[in-house]
């Protein structure tokens, strides 16, 4: 398994490196149209062919991969921070605050994730610039994707609440806010990292689902969702 893990990491690093270097690998860009070669098959000039308006598919795959690999971790970071504050603080405080926070969390979890995401995105303006659509899409992903991680962090913080080192810190006169930020959150770091890495592929797939429905990143900027949408007519 260790060998296959190394192979998988090497392939992932290769994909990340090539996508980050898309400007040099495909200098023509994702929006240039080769009108004389519209809907062309793969060739030496266009490795994956062109779409129906003559844009190079290989370049669009590279730029779309770079977009997903850069912004999905940003959305995962936002959702993990929200889960740390809401879930961690709820578990640390306990009592009525914990019950209220977990009630709101359960309400979000009871709603179908994909339908909630589609509904919120559809309520926002769709005729916006590509950059605004990118920011809106991944901001929504980050702000709606904290609930599952919040429950895990709430349980972890509740276990720490009555631990010996926190009792000693309280006895030393450390204020409650400092106690949470300095002593509780650092001990939740392994859980936070796990939730962060779990969220990244979830957000990549969620953006792809939105793009297939036409609610993701706006044209001409490519993303995995918009690239999959182009295949509907094939």
mmCIF file of C-alpha atoms in Angstrom:
data_model
loop_
_atom_site.group_PDB
_atom_site.id
_atom_site.type_symbol
_atom_site.label_atom_id
_atom_site.label_comp_id
_atom_site.label_asym_id
_atom_site.label_seq_id
_atom_site.Cartn_x
_atom_site.Cartn_y
_atom_site.Cartn_z
ATOM 1 C CA UNK A 1 0.000 0.000 0.000
ATOM 2 C CA UNK A 2 2.882 2.353 0.707
ATOM 3 C CA UNK A 3 4.078 2.050 -2.911
ATOM 4 C CA UNK A 4 0.626 2.818 -4.315
ATOM 5 C CA UNK A 5 0.306 5.711 -1.905
ATOM 6 C CA UNK A 6 3.543 7.158 -3.233
ATOM 7 C CA UNK A 7 2.395 6.640 -6.807
ATOM 8 C CA UNK A 8 -0.902 8.393 -6.048
ATOM 9 C CA UNK A 9 0.932 11.300 -4.400
ATOM 10 C CA UNK A 10 3.290 11.570 -7.372
ATOM 11 C CA UNK A 11 0.388 11.638 -9.835
ATOM 12 C CA UNK A 12 -1.404 14.258 -7.729
ATOM 13 C CA UNK A 13 1.723 16.420 -7.543
ATOM 14 C CA UNK A 14 2.155 16.086 -11.301
ATOM 15 C CA UNK A 15 -1.430 17.192 -11.928
ATOM 16 C CA UNK A 16 -1.064 20.103 -9.513
ATOM 17 C CA UNK A 17 2.252 21.163 -11.046
ATOM 18 C CA UNK A 18 0.995 21.042 -14.630
ATOM 19 C CA UNK A 19 -2.229 22.879 -13.778
ATOM 20 C CA UNK A 20 -0.385 25.592 -11.857
ATOM 21 C CA UNK A 21 1.905 25.999 -14.852
ATOM 22 C CA UNK A 22 -1.009 26.229 -17.295
ATOM 23 C CA UNK A 23 0.150 29.689 -18.371
ATOM 24 C CA UNK A 24 3.378 28.176 -19.701
ATOM 25 C CA UNK A 25 2.025 24.798 -20.851
ATOM 26 C CA UNK A 26 -0.882 26.377 -22.757
ATOM 27 C CA UNK A 27 0.145 30.012 -23.363
ATOM 28 C CA UNK A 28 -2.710 30.614 -25.812
ATOM 29 C CA UNK A 29 -5.138 30.599 -22.868
ATOM 30 C CA UNK A 30 -8.550 29.061 -22.335
ATOM 31 C CA UNK A 31 -10.587 31.667 -24.232
ATOM 32 C CA UNK A 32 -8.782 31.872 -27.582
ATOM 33 C CA UNK A 33 -10.927 30.626 -30.457
ATOM 34 C CA UNK A 34 -9.506 28.738 -33.424
ATOM 35 C CA UNK A 35 -12.448 29.386 -35.727
ATOM 36 C CA UNK A 36 -10.906 27.428 -38.575
ATOM 37 C CA UNK A 37 -10.716 24.323 -36.337
ATOM 38 C CA UNK A 38 -14.039 24.360 -34.501
ATOM 39 C CA UNK A 39 -15.054 21.011 -32.976
ATOM 40 C CA UNK A 40 -11.807 19.464 -34.233
ATOM 41 C CA UNK A 41 -10.609 15.998 -33.133
ATOM 42 C CA UNK A 42 -7.397 15.546 -31.114
ATOM 43 C CA UNK A 43 -4.300 16.490 -33.078
ATOM 44 C CA UNK A 44 -0.685 17.527 -32.610
ATOM 45 C CA UNK A 45 -1.735 21.160 -32.188
ATOM 46 C CA UNK A 46 -4.796 20.461 -30.037
ATOM 47 C CA UNK A 47 -4.102 17.412 -27.884
ATOM 48 C CA UNK A 48 -7.726 17.003 -26.755
ATOM 49 C CA UNK A 49 -9.322 18.673 -29.750
ATOM 50 C CA UNK A 50 -11.418 21.832 -29.670
ATOM 51 C CA UNK A 51 -14.957 22.624 -28.570
ATOM 52 C CA UNK A 52 -17.810 23.788 -30.797
ATOM 53 C CA UNK A 53 -16.494 27.371 -30.925
ATOM 54 C CA UNK A 54 -12.859 26.439 -31.472
ATOM 55 C CA UNK A 55 -11.372 26.700 -27.993
ATOM 56 C CA UNK A 56 -8.577 24.285 -27.104
ATOM 57 C CA UNK A 57 -9.926 21.628 -24.726
ATOM 58 C CA UNK A 58 -6.518 20.770 -23.272
ATOM 59 C CA UNK A 59 -5.945 24.384 -22.239
ATOM 60 C CA UNK A 60 -9.426 24.595 -20.742
ATOM 61 C CA UNK A 61 -8.880 21.388 -18.767
ATOM 62 C CA UNK A 62 -5.619 22.770 -17.368
ATOM 63 C CA UNK A 63 -7.123 26.113 -16.368
ATOM 64 C CA UNK A 64 -10.263 24.450 -14.983
ATOM 65 C CA UNK A 65 -8.140 22.070 -12.905
ATOM 66 C CA UNK A 66 -6.122 24.985 -11.555
ATOM 67 C CA UNK A 67 -9.314 26.794 -10.601
ATOM 68 C CA UNK A 68 -10.687 23.806 -8.698
ATOM 69 C CA UNK A 69 -7.404 22.955 -6.989
ATOM 70 C CA UNK A 70 -6.898 26.525 -5.781
ATOM 71 C CA UNK A 71 -10.387 27.567 -4.750
ATOM 72 C CA UNK A 72 -11.693 24.307 -3.283
ATOM 73 C CA UNK A 73 -9.030 24.409 -0.515
ATOM 74 C CA UNK A 74 -9.960 28.059 0.094
ATOM 75 C CA UNK A 75 -13.612 27.073 0.522
ATOM 76 C CA UNK A 76 -12.553 24.137 2.733
ATOM 77 C CA UNK A 77 -10.492 26.509 4.886
ATOM 78 C CA UNK A 78 -13.489 28.823 5.315
ATOM 79 C CA UNK A 79 -15.844 25.980 6.250
ATOM 80 C CA UNK A 80 -13.285 24.477 8.663
ATOM 81 C CA UNK A 81 -12.793 27.827 10.409
ATOM 82 C CA UNK A 82 -16.553 28.269 10.748
ATOM 83 C CA UNK A 83 -16.860 24.725 12.118
ATOM 84 C CA UNK A 84 -14.030 25.402 14.578
ATOM 85 C CA UNK A 85 -15.669 28.556 15.900
ATOM 86 C CA UNK A 86 -19.262 27.285 15.977
ATOM 87 C CA UNK A 87 -18.734 23.632 16.857
ATOM 88 C CA UNK A 88 -15.658 24.091 19.011
ATOM 89 C CA UNK A 89 -17.178 26.970 20.955
ATOM 90 C CA UNK A 90 -20.446 25.069 21.413
ATOM 91 C CA UNK A 91 -18.625 22.039 22.819
ATOM 92 C CA UNK A 92 -16.469 24.225 25.051
ATOM 93 C CA UNK A 93 -19.330 26.260 26.510
ATOM 94 C CA UNK A 94 -21.814 23.394 26.723
ATOM 95 C CA UNK A 95 -25.286 23.835 28.187
ATOM 96 C CA UNK A 96 -27.858 25.935 26.377
ATOM 97 C CA UNK A 97 -25.366 27.296 23.844
ATOM 98 C CA UNK A 98 -24.362 23.803 22.785
ATOM 99 C CA UNK A 99 -27.974 22.700 22.427
ATOM 100 C CA UNK A 100 -28.861 25.788 20.363
ATOM 101 C CA UNK A 101 -25.819 25.460 18.105
ATOM 102 C CA UNK A 102 -26.392 21.746 17.524
ATOM 103 C CA UNK A 103 -30.081 22.372 16.805
ATOM 104 C CA UNK A 104 -29.128 24.787 14.025
ATOM 105 C CA UNK A 105 -26.515 22.311 12.805
ATOM 106 C CA UNK A 106 -29.042 19.470 12.742
ATOM 107 C CA UNK A 107 -31.439 21.697 10.815
ATOM 108 C CA UNK A 108 -28.817 22.267 8.121
ATOM 109 C CA UNK A 109 -27.909 18.566 8.083
ATOM 110 C CA UNK A 110 -31.544 17.562 7.651
ATOM 111 C CA UNK A 111 -31.717 19.470 4.365
ATOM 112 C CA UNK A 112 -30.358 17.708 1.257
ATOM 113 C CA UNK A 113 -26.908 19.221 0.727
ATOM 114 C CA UNK A 114 -27.048 19.384 -3.057
ATOM 115 C CA UNK A 115 -30.564 20.837 -3.207
ATOM 116 C CA UNK A 116 -29.689 23.431 -0.572
ATOM 117 C CA UNK A 117 -26.605 24.396 -2.556
ATOM 118 C CA UNK A 118 -28.555 24.645 -5.819
ATOM 119 C CA UNK A 119 -31.296 26.719 -4.174
ATOM 120 C CA UNK A 120 -28.922 29.241 -2.618
ATOM 121 C CA UNK A 121 -26.884 29.587 -5.820
ATOM 122 C CA UNK A 122 -30.017 29.972 -7.946
ATOM 123 C CA UNK A 123 -31.217 32.820 -5.706
ATOM 124 C CA UNK A 124 -28.112 34.835 -6.568
ATOM 125 C CA UNK A 125 -27.696 36.712 -9.869
ATOM 126 C CA UNK A 126 -26.528 34.455 -12.669
ATOM 127 C CA UNK A 127 -25.526 37.112 -15.225
ATOM 128 C CA UNK A 128 -22.355 38.183 -13.432
ATOM 129 C CA UNK A 129 -18.708 38.321 -14.470
ATOM 130 C CA UNK A 130 -16.677 35.074 -14.376
ATOM 131 C CA UNK A 131 -14.590 36.270 -11.419
ATOM 132 C CA UNK A 132 -17.699 37.135 -9.379
ATOM 133 C CA UNK A 133 -19.269 33.774 -10.223
ATOM 134 C CA UNK A 134 -16.121 31.958 -9.060
ATOM 135 C CA UNK A 135 -16.023 33.837 -5.763
ATOM 136 C CA UNK A 136 -19.772 33.422 -5.209
ATOM 137 C CA UNK A 137 -19.704 29.682 -5.937
ATOM 138 C CA UNK A 138 -16.872 28.796 -3.601
ATOM 139 C CA UNK A 139 -18.002 31.267 -0.936
ATOM 140 C CA UNK A 140 -21.365 29.499 -0.865
ATOM 141 C CA UNK A 141 -19.620 26.140 -0.647
ATOM 142 C CA UNK A 142 -17.545 27.327 2.294
ATOM 143 C CA UNK A 143 -20.437 28.922 4.171
ATOM 144 C CA UNK A 144 -22.773 25.945 3.762
ATOM 145 C CA UNK A 145 -20.284 23.125 4.227
ATOM 146 C CA UNK A 146 -19.390 23.560 7.903
ATOM 147 C CA UNK A 147 -22.172 21.555 9.531
ATOM 148 C CA UNK A 148 -20.749 18.028 9.489
ATOM 149 C CA UNK A 149 -17.370 19.215 10.726
ATOM 150 C CA UNK A 150 -19.062 21.305 13.427
ATOM 151 C CA UNK A 151 -20.652 18.240 15.019
ATOM 152 C CA UNK A 152 -17.320 16.416 15.103
ATOM 153 C CA UNK A 153 -15.545 19.423 16.600
ATOM 154 C CA UNK A 154 -18.314 19.969 19.135
ATOM 155 C CA UNK A 155 -17.905 16.421 20.417
ATOM 156 C CA UNK A 156 -14.112 16.778 20.544
ATOM 157 C CA UNK A 157 -14.293 20.112 22.395
ATOM 158 C CA UNK A 158 -16.820 18.666 24.868
ATOM 159 C CA UNK A 159 -14.312 15.925 25.713
ATOM 160 C CA UNK A 160 -11.666 18.572 26.388
ATOM 161 C CA UNK A 161 -13.980 20.745 28.483
ATOM 162 C CA UNK A 162 -13.480 18.812 31.712
ATOM 163 C CA UNK A 163 -9.901 17.715 31.106
ATOM 164 C CA UNK A 164 -7.276 18.195 33.806
ATOM 165 C CA UNK A 165 -5.145 20.730 31.932
ATOM 166 C CA UNK A 166 -8.178 22.983 31.360
ATOM 167 C CA UNK A 167 -9.117 22.751 35.033
ATOM 168 C CA UNK A 168 -5.594 23.797 35.938
ATOM 169 C CA UNK A 169 -5.724 26.668 33.426
ATOM 170 C CA UNK A 170 -9.014 27.896 34.901
ATOM 171 C CA UNK A 171 -7.558 27.658 38.386
ATOM 172 C CA UNK A 172 -4.642 29.807 37.217
ATOM 173 C CA UNK A 173 -7.090 32.598 36.376
ATOM 174 C CA UNK A 174 -6.875 32.440 32.573
ATOM 175 C CA UNK A 175 -9.945 34.172 31.018
ATOM 176 C CA UNK A 176 -12.469 32.011 29.180
ATOM 177 C CA UNK A 177 -11.832 33.508 25.723
ATOM 178 C CA UNK A 178 -8.073 33.057 26.017
ATOM 179 C CA UNK A 179 -8.648 29.552 27.335
ATOM 180 C CA UNK A 180 -10.597 28.660 24.201
ATOM 181 C CA UNK A 181 -8.223 30.198 21.645
ATOM 182 C CA UNK A 182 -4.941 29.215 23.307
ATOM 183 C CA UNK A 183 -5.726 25.856 24.896
ATOM 184 C CA UNK A 184 -8.821 24.309 23.278
ATOM 185 C CA UNK A 185 -8.383 25.089 19.570
ATOM 186 C CA UNK A 186 -4.722 23.943 19.366
ATOM 187 C CA UNK A 187 -5.765 20.570 20.799
ATOM 188 C CA UNK A 188 -8.407 20.299 18.071
ATOM 189 C CA UNK A 189 -5.765 20.696 15.344
ATOM 190 C CA UNK A 190 -5.724 16.999 14.253
ATOM 191 C CA UNK A 191 -9.517 17.007 13.906
ATOM 192 C CA UNK A 192 -9.429 20.322 12.059
ATOM 193 C CA UNK A 193 -6.846 19.051 9.583
ATOM 194 C CA UNK A 194 -8.842 15.888 8.950
ATOM 195 C CA UNK A 195 -12.035 17.855 8.307
ATOM 196 C CA UNK A 196 -10.155 20.261 6.036
ATOM 197 C CA UNK A 197 -8.756 17.497 3.802
ATOM 198 C CA UNK A 198 -12.103 15.690 3.699
ATOM 199 C CA UNK A 199 -13.883 18.853 2.555
ATOM 200 C CA UNK A 200 -11.668 19.540 -0.484
ATOM 201 C CA UNK A 201 -12.877 16.679 -2.750
ATOM 202 C CA UNK A 202 -16.451 17.264 -1.566
ATOM 203 C CA UNK A 203 -16.305 20.888 -2.681
ATOM 204 C CA UNK A 204 -14.664 20.009 -5.998
ATOM 205 C CA UNK A 205 -17.466 17.562 -6.789
ATOM 206 C CA UNK A 206 -20.107 20.016 -5.557
ATOM 207 C CA UNK A 207 -18.812 22.719 -7.902
ATOM 208 C CA UNK A 208 -18.844 20.197 -10.736
ATOM 209 C CA UNK A 209 -22.503 19.418 -10.013
ATOM 210 C CA UNK A 210 -23.354 23.118 -10.030
ATOM 211 C CA UNK A 211 -21.454 23.625 -13.277
ATOM 212 C CA UNK A 212 -23.338 20.809 -14.995
ATOM 213 C CA UNK A 213 -26.585 22.558 -14.072
ATOM 214 C CA UNK A 214 -25.299 25.918 -15.339
ATOM 215 C CA UNK A 215 -25.082 27.419 -11.837
ATOM 216 C CA UNK A 216 -21.325 27.301 -11.387
ATOM 217 C CA UNK A 217 -18.476 29.300 -12.855
ATOM 218 C CA UNK A 218 -19.596 31.582 -15.682
ATOM 219 C CA UNK A 219 -18.243 31.458 -19.226
ATOM 220 C CA UNK A 220 -15.681 31.822 -20.642
ATOM 221 C CA UNK A 221 -13.771 30.777 -17.520
ATOM 222 C CA UNK A 222 -13.531 26.971 -17.410
ATOM 223 C CA UNK A 223 -14.175 24.673 -14.479
ATOM 224 C CA UNK A 224 -14.678 20.953 -14.191
ATOM 225 C CA UNK A 225 -18.432 21.468 -14.035
ATOM 226 C CA UNK A 226 -18.621 23.601 -17.178
ATOM 227 C CA UNK A 227 -16.334 21.187 -19.026
ATOM 228 C CA UNK A 228 -18.621 18.282 -18.135
ATOM 229 C CA UNK A 229 -21.619 20.308 -19.244
ATOM 230 C CA UNK A 230 -20.068 20.661 -22.707
ATOM 231 C CA UNK A 231 -20.151 16.871 -23.044
ATOM 232 C CA UNK A 232 -23.941 16.685 -22.733
ATOM 233 C CA UNK A 233 -24.454 17.104 -26.455
ATOM 234 C CA UNK A 234 -21.813 14.543 -27.435
#
